[in-house]
């Protein structure tokens, strides 16, 4: 039986350290696409979100254009964080965790109106947070 020499943590490429990191990076990119779609719909099609009703009353959080630009900016930053996670940046992991938590809370606003879309996006955000925080068993040391 031959023992394999263990490489230091810096010598192992980021994608091979943990499959959860790669999974979370890809999910960050997918979530960024979802947020960009939400933002562009709010910017260019005001009627789409104006049909939102809550117990017979109209539900309006912000100006549709402002709400859309917030989601577009979050989507762009989230895409950059996803690329950073795939490259192995620690700052990108922390940014990804914060953005995924923000998206999770932001989708709660749409939960009564678009429950399936909101739940799918919330599950995506929860998986991103888990993937970026969870410590893999085969890699010793702190994760984030």
PDB file of C-alpha atoms in Angstrom:
ATOM      1  CA  UNK A   1       0.000   0.000   0.000  1.00  0.00           C
ATOM      2  CA  UNK A   2       1.498   3.284  -1.106  1.00  0.00           C
ATOM      3  CA  UNK A   3       0.790   6.592   0.660  1.00  0.00           C
ATOM      4  CA  UNK A   4       0.072   9.621  -1.429  1.00  0.00           C
ATOM      5  CA  UNK A   5       1.918  12.772  -0.503  1.00  0.00           C
ATOM      6  CA  UNK A   6      -0.422  15.509   0.664  1.00  0.00           C
ATOM      7  CA  UNK A   7      -0.055  18.784  -1.184  1.00  0.00           C
ATOM      8  CA  UNK A   8      -0.284  22.048   0.747  1.00  0.00           C
ATOM      9  CA  UNK A   9      -3.620  23.841   0.507  1.00  0.00           C
ATOM     10  CA  UNK A  10      -2.158  26.583  -1.720  1.00  0.00           C
ATOM     11  CA  UNK A  11      -0.873  24.059  -4.277  1.00  0.00           C
ATOM     12  CA  UNK A  12      -4.327  22.550  -4.844  1.00  0.00           C
ATOM     13  CA  UNK A  13      -6.384  24.475  -7.425  1.00  0.00           C
ATOM     14  CA  UNK A  14      -9.511  26.118  -5.928  1.00  0.00           C
ATOM     15  CA  UNK A  15     -11.896  24.010  -8.019  1.00  0.00           C
ATOM     16  CA  UNK A  16     -10.384  20.791  -6.629  1.00  0.00           C
ATOM     17  CA  UNK A  17     -10.438  21.811  -2.964  1.00  0.00           C
ATOM     18  CA  UNK A  18     -14.175  21.389  -2.630  1.00  0.00           C
ATOM     19  CA  UNK A  19     -16.900  20.507  -5.064  1.00  0.00           C
ATOM     20  CA  UNK A  20     -19.294  22.608  -2.987  1.00  0.00           C
ATOM     21  CA  UNK A  21     -17.272  25.712  -3.832  1.00  0.00           C
ATOM     22  CA  UNK A  22     -17.549  25.018  -7.557  1.00  0.00           C
ATOM     23  CA  UNK A  23     -21.248  24.207  -7.162  1.00  0.00           C
ATOM     24  CA  UNK A  24     -21.840  27.428  -5.199  1.00  0.00           C
ATOM     25  CA  UNK A  25     -19.940  29.469  -7.801  1.00  0.00           C
ATOM     26  CA  UNK A  26     -22.065  28.077 -10.609  1.00  0.00           C
ATOM     27  CA  UNK A  27     -25.241  28.639  -8.589  1.00  0.00           C
ATOM     28  CA  UNK A  28     -24.148  32.228  -7.952  1.00  0.00           C
ATOM     29  CA  UNK A  29     -23.962  32.725 -11.712  1.00  0.00           C
ATOM     30  CA  UNK A  30     -27.416  31.172 -12.179  1.00  0.00           C
ATOM     31  CA  UNK A  31     -28.838  33.296  -9.373  1.00  0.00           C
ATOM     32  CA  UNK A  32     -27.273  36.362 -10.971  1.00  0.00           C
ATOM     33  CA  UNK A  33     -29.121  35.527 -14.187  1.00  0.00           C
ATOM     34  CA  UNK A  34     -32.405  35.208 -12.258  1.00  0.00           C
ATOM     35  CA  UNK A  35     -31.827  38.576 -10.569  1.00  0.00           C
ATOM     36  CA  UNK A  36     -31.005  40.225 -13.884  1.00  0.00           C
ATOM     37  CA  UNK A  37     -34.250  38.846 -15.319  1.00  0.00           C
ATOM     38  CA  UNK A  38     -36.209  40.186 -12.327  1.00  0.00           C
ATOM     39  CA  UNK A  39     -34.571  43.563 -12.712  1.00  0.00           C
ATOM     40  CA  UNK A  40     -35.097  43.909 -16.449  1.00  0.00           C
ATOM     41  CA  UNK A  41     -38.740  42.845 -16.152  1.00  0.00           C
ATOM     42  CA  UNK A  42     -39.295  45.500 -13.485  1.00  0.00           C
ATOM     43  CA  UNK A  43     -37.565  48.155 -15.613  1.00  0.00           C
ATOM     44  CA  UNK A  44     -39.079  47.449 -19.016  1.00  0.00           C
ATOM     45  CA  UNK A  45     -42.496  45.959 -18.196  1.00  0.00           C
ATOM     46  CA  UNK A  46     -44.128  47.931 -15.391  1.00  0.00           C
ATOM     47  CA  UNK A  47     -47.442  46.168 -15.949  1.00  0.00           C
ATOM     48  CA  UNK A  48     -45.972  42.806 -15.008  1.00  0.00           C
ATOM     49  CA  UNK A  49     -45.491  43.711 -11.355  1.00  0.00           C
ATOM     50  CA  UNK A  50     -48.435  46.136 -11.172  1.00  0.00           C
ATOM     51  CA  UNK A  51     -50.830  43.179 -11.219  1.00  0.00           C
ATOM     52  CA  UNK A  52     -49.606  42.177  -7.781  1.00  0.00           C
ATOM     53  CA  UNK A  53     -52.390  42.062  -5.232  1.00  0.00           C
ATOM     54  CA  UNK A  54     -52.333  41.389  -1.520  1.00  0.00           C
ATOM     55  CA  UNK A  55     -55.799  40.751  -0.082  1.00  0.00           C
ATOM     56  CA  UNK A  56     -57.396  42.980  -2.674  1.00  0.00           C
ATOM     57  CA  UNK A  57     -54.988  45.892  -2.182  1.00  0.00           C
ATOM     58  CA  UNK A  58     -52.166  46.830  -4.489  1.00  0.00           C
ATOM     59  CA  UNK A  59     -48.727  45.986  -3.196  1.00  0.00           C
ATOM     60  CA  UNK A  60     -46.008  48.437  -4.198  1.00  0.00           C
ATOM     61  CA  UNK A  61     -42.671  48.428  -2.425  1.00  0.00           C
ATOM     62  CA  UNK A  62     -40.652  50.941  -4.429  1.00  0.00           C
ATOM     63  CA  UNK A  63     -40.787  52.625  -7.762  1.00  0.00           C
ATOM     64  CA  UNK A  64     -40.632  49.840 -10.371  1.00  0.00           C
ATOM     65  CA  UNK A  65     -37.651  51.383 -12.119  1.00  0.00           C
ATOM     66  CA  UNK A  66     -35.693  51.758  -8.870  1.00  0.00           C
ATOM     67  CA  UNK A  67     -36.581  48.214  -7.818  1.00  0.00           C
ATOM     68  CA  UNK A  68     -35.462  46.913 -11.200  1.00  0.00           C
ATOM     69  CA  UNK A  69     -32.138  48.748 -11.135  1.00  0.00           C
ATOM     70  CA  UNK A  70     -31.446  47.430  -7.627  1.00  0.00           C
ATOM     71  CA  UNK A  71     -31.865  43.854  -8.899  1.00  0.00           C
ATOM     72  CA  UNK A  72     -29.793  44.531 -12.022  1.00  0.00           C
ATOM     73  CA  UNK A  73     -26.903  45.872  -9.936  1.00  0.00           C
ATOM     74  CA  UNK A  74     -27.192  42.959  -7.506  1.00  0.00           C
ATOM     75  CA  UNK A  75     -27.196  40.541 -10.458  1.00  0.00           C
ATOM     76  CA  UNK A  76     -24.053  42.067 -11.952  1.00  0.00           C
ATOM     77  CA  UNK A  77     -22.202  42.047  -8.618  1.00  0.00           C
ATOM     78  CA  UNK A  78     -23.397  38.493  -7.998  1.00  0.00           C
ATOM     79  CA  UNK A  79     -22.064  37.385 -11.393  1.00  0.00           C
ATOM     80  CA  UNK A  80     -18.692  38.931 -10.591  1.00  0.00           C
ATOM     81  CA  UNK A  81     -18.714  37.214  -7.190  1.00  0.00           C
ATOM     82  CA  UNK A  82     -19.551  33.901  -8.871  1.00  0.00           C
ATOM     83  CA  UNK A  83     -16.570  34.249 -11.184  1.00  0.00           C
ATOM     84  CA  UNK A  84     -14.430  35.181  -8.185  1.00  0.00           C
ATOM     85  CA  UNK A  85     -15.605  32.100  -6.283  1.00  0.00           C
ATOM     86  CA  UNK A  86     -14.703  29.886  -9.219  1.00  0.00           C
ATOM     87  CA  UNK A  87     -11.237  31.476  -9.299  1.00  0.00           C
ATOM     88  CA  UNK A  88     -10.828  30.941  -5.546  1.00  0.00           C
ATOM     89  CA  UNK A  89     -11.113  34.422  -4.058  1.00  0.00           C
ATOM     90  CA  UNK A  90     -11.938  34.583  -0.351  1.00  0.00           C
ATOM     91  CA  UNK A  91     -13.471  38.050  -0.716  1.00  0.00           C
ATOM     92  CA  UNK A  92     -15.747  36.721  -3.455  1.00  0.00           C
ATOM     93  CA  UNK A  93     -16.962  33.946  -1.137  1.00  0.00           C
ATOM     94  CA  UNK A  94     -17.827  36.469   1.571  1.00  0.00           C
ATOM     95  CA  UNK A  95     -19.511  38.732  -0.969  1.00  0.00           C
ATOM     96  CA  UNK A  96     -21.436  35.759  -2.350  1.00  0.00           C
ATOM     97  CA  UNK A  97     -22.705  34.851   1.111  1.00  0.00           C
ATOM     98  CA  UNK A  98     -23.911  38.416   1.743  1.00  0.00           C
ATOM     99  CA  UNK A  99     -25.559  38.725  -1.674  1.00  0.00           C
ATOM    100  CA  UNK A 100     -27.259  35.340  -1.410  1.00  0.00           C
ATOM    101  CA  UNK A 101     -28.621  36.312   2.022  1.00  0.00           C
ATOM    102  CA  UNK A 102     -29.890  39.602   0.580  1.00  0.00           C
ATOM    103  CA  UNK A 103     -31.556  37.769  -2.308  1.00  0.00           C
ATOM    104  CA  UNK A 104     -33.147  35.323   0.094  1.00  0.00           C
ATOM    105  CA  UNK A 105     -34.729  38.196   2.017  1.00  0.00           C
ATOM    106  CA  UNK A 106     -35.600  40.072  -1.182  1.00  0.00           C
ATOM    107  CA  UNK A 107     -37.471  37.082  -2.583  1.00  0.00           C
ATOM    108  CA  UNK A 108     -39.629  36.960   0.536  1.00  0.00           C
ATOM    109  CA  UNK A 109     -41.275  40.131  -0.773  1.00  0.00           C
ATOM    110  CA  UNK A 110     -42.447  38.224  -3.881  1.00  0.00           C
ATOM    111  CA  UNK A 111     -43.453  35.080  -1.966  1.00  0.00           C
ATOM    112  CA  UNK A 112     -47.220  35.830  -1.767  1.00  0.00           C
ATOM    113  CA  UNK A 113     -47.334  36.835  -5.421  1.00  0.00           C
ATOM    114  CA  UNK A 114     -44.993  34.426  -7.222  1.00  0.00           C
ATOM    115  CA  UNK A 115     -44.584  31.543  -4.766  1.00  0.00           C
ATOM    116  CA  UNK A 116     -42.909  28.973  -7.041  1.00  0.00           C
ATOM    117  CA  UNK A 117     -40.410  31.424  -8.548  1.00  0.00           C
ATOM    118  CA  UNK A 118     -39.648  32.874  -5.116  1.00  0.00           C
ATOM    119  CA  UNK A 119     -39.210  29.473  -3.492  1.00  0.00           C
ATOM    120  CA  UNK A 120     -36.929  28.286  -6.300  1.00  0.00           C
ATOM    121  CA  UNK A 121     -34.763  31.384  -5.981  1.00  0.00           C
ATOM    122  CA  UNK A 122     -34.742  31.113  -2.178  1.00  0.00           C
ATOM    123  CA  UNK A 123     -33.618  27.479  -2.353  1.00  0.00           C
ATOM    124  CA  UNK A 124     -30.907  28.512  -4.796  1.00  0.00           C
ATOM    125  CA  UNK A 125     -29.711  31.193  -2.378  1.00  0.00           C
ATOM    126  CA  UNK A 126     -29.740  28.774   0.558  1.00  0.00           C
ATOM    127  CA  UNK A 127     -27.643  26.279  -1.425  1.00  0.00           C
ATOM    128  CA  UNK A 128     -25.176  29.036  -2.319  1.00  0.00           C
ATOM    129  CA  UNK A 129     -24.828  30.013   1.331  1.00  0.00           C
ATOM    130  CA  UNK A 130     -24.339  26.386   2.380  1.00  0.00           C
ATOM    131  CA  UNK A 131     -21.825  25.731  -0.381  1.00  0.00           C
ATOM    132  CA  UNK A 132     -19.753  28.756   0.550  1.00  0.00           C
ATOM    133  CA  UNK A 133     -19.834  28.170   4.316  1.00  0.00           C
ATOM    134  CA  UNK A 134     -19.649  24.365   4.652  1.00  0.00           C
ATOM    135  CA  UNK A 135     -16.204  22.973   5.417  1.00  0.00           C
ATOM    136  CA  UNK A 136     -15.316  19.982   3.244  1.00  0.00           C
ATOM    137  CA  UNK A 137     -14.213  16.863   5.128  1.00  0.00           C
ATOM    138  CA  UNK A 138     -11.099  16.253   3.061  1.00  0.00           C
ATOM    139  CA  UNK A 139      -9.664  19.769   3.458  1.00  0.00           C
ATOM    140  CA  UNK A 140      -8.438  20.743   6.930  1.00  0.00           C
ATOM    141  CA  UNK A 141      -8.647  24.339   8.111  1.00  0.00           C
ATOM    142  CA  UNK A 142     -11.074  27.209   8.179  1.00  0.00           C
ATOM    143  CA  UNK A 143     -13.441  27.577   5.266  1.00  0.00           C
ATOM    144  CA  UNK A 144     -14.410  31.216   4.935  1.00  0.00           C
TER     145      UNK A 144
END
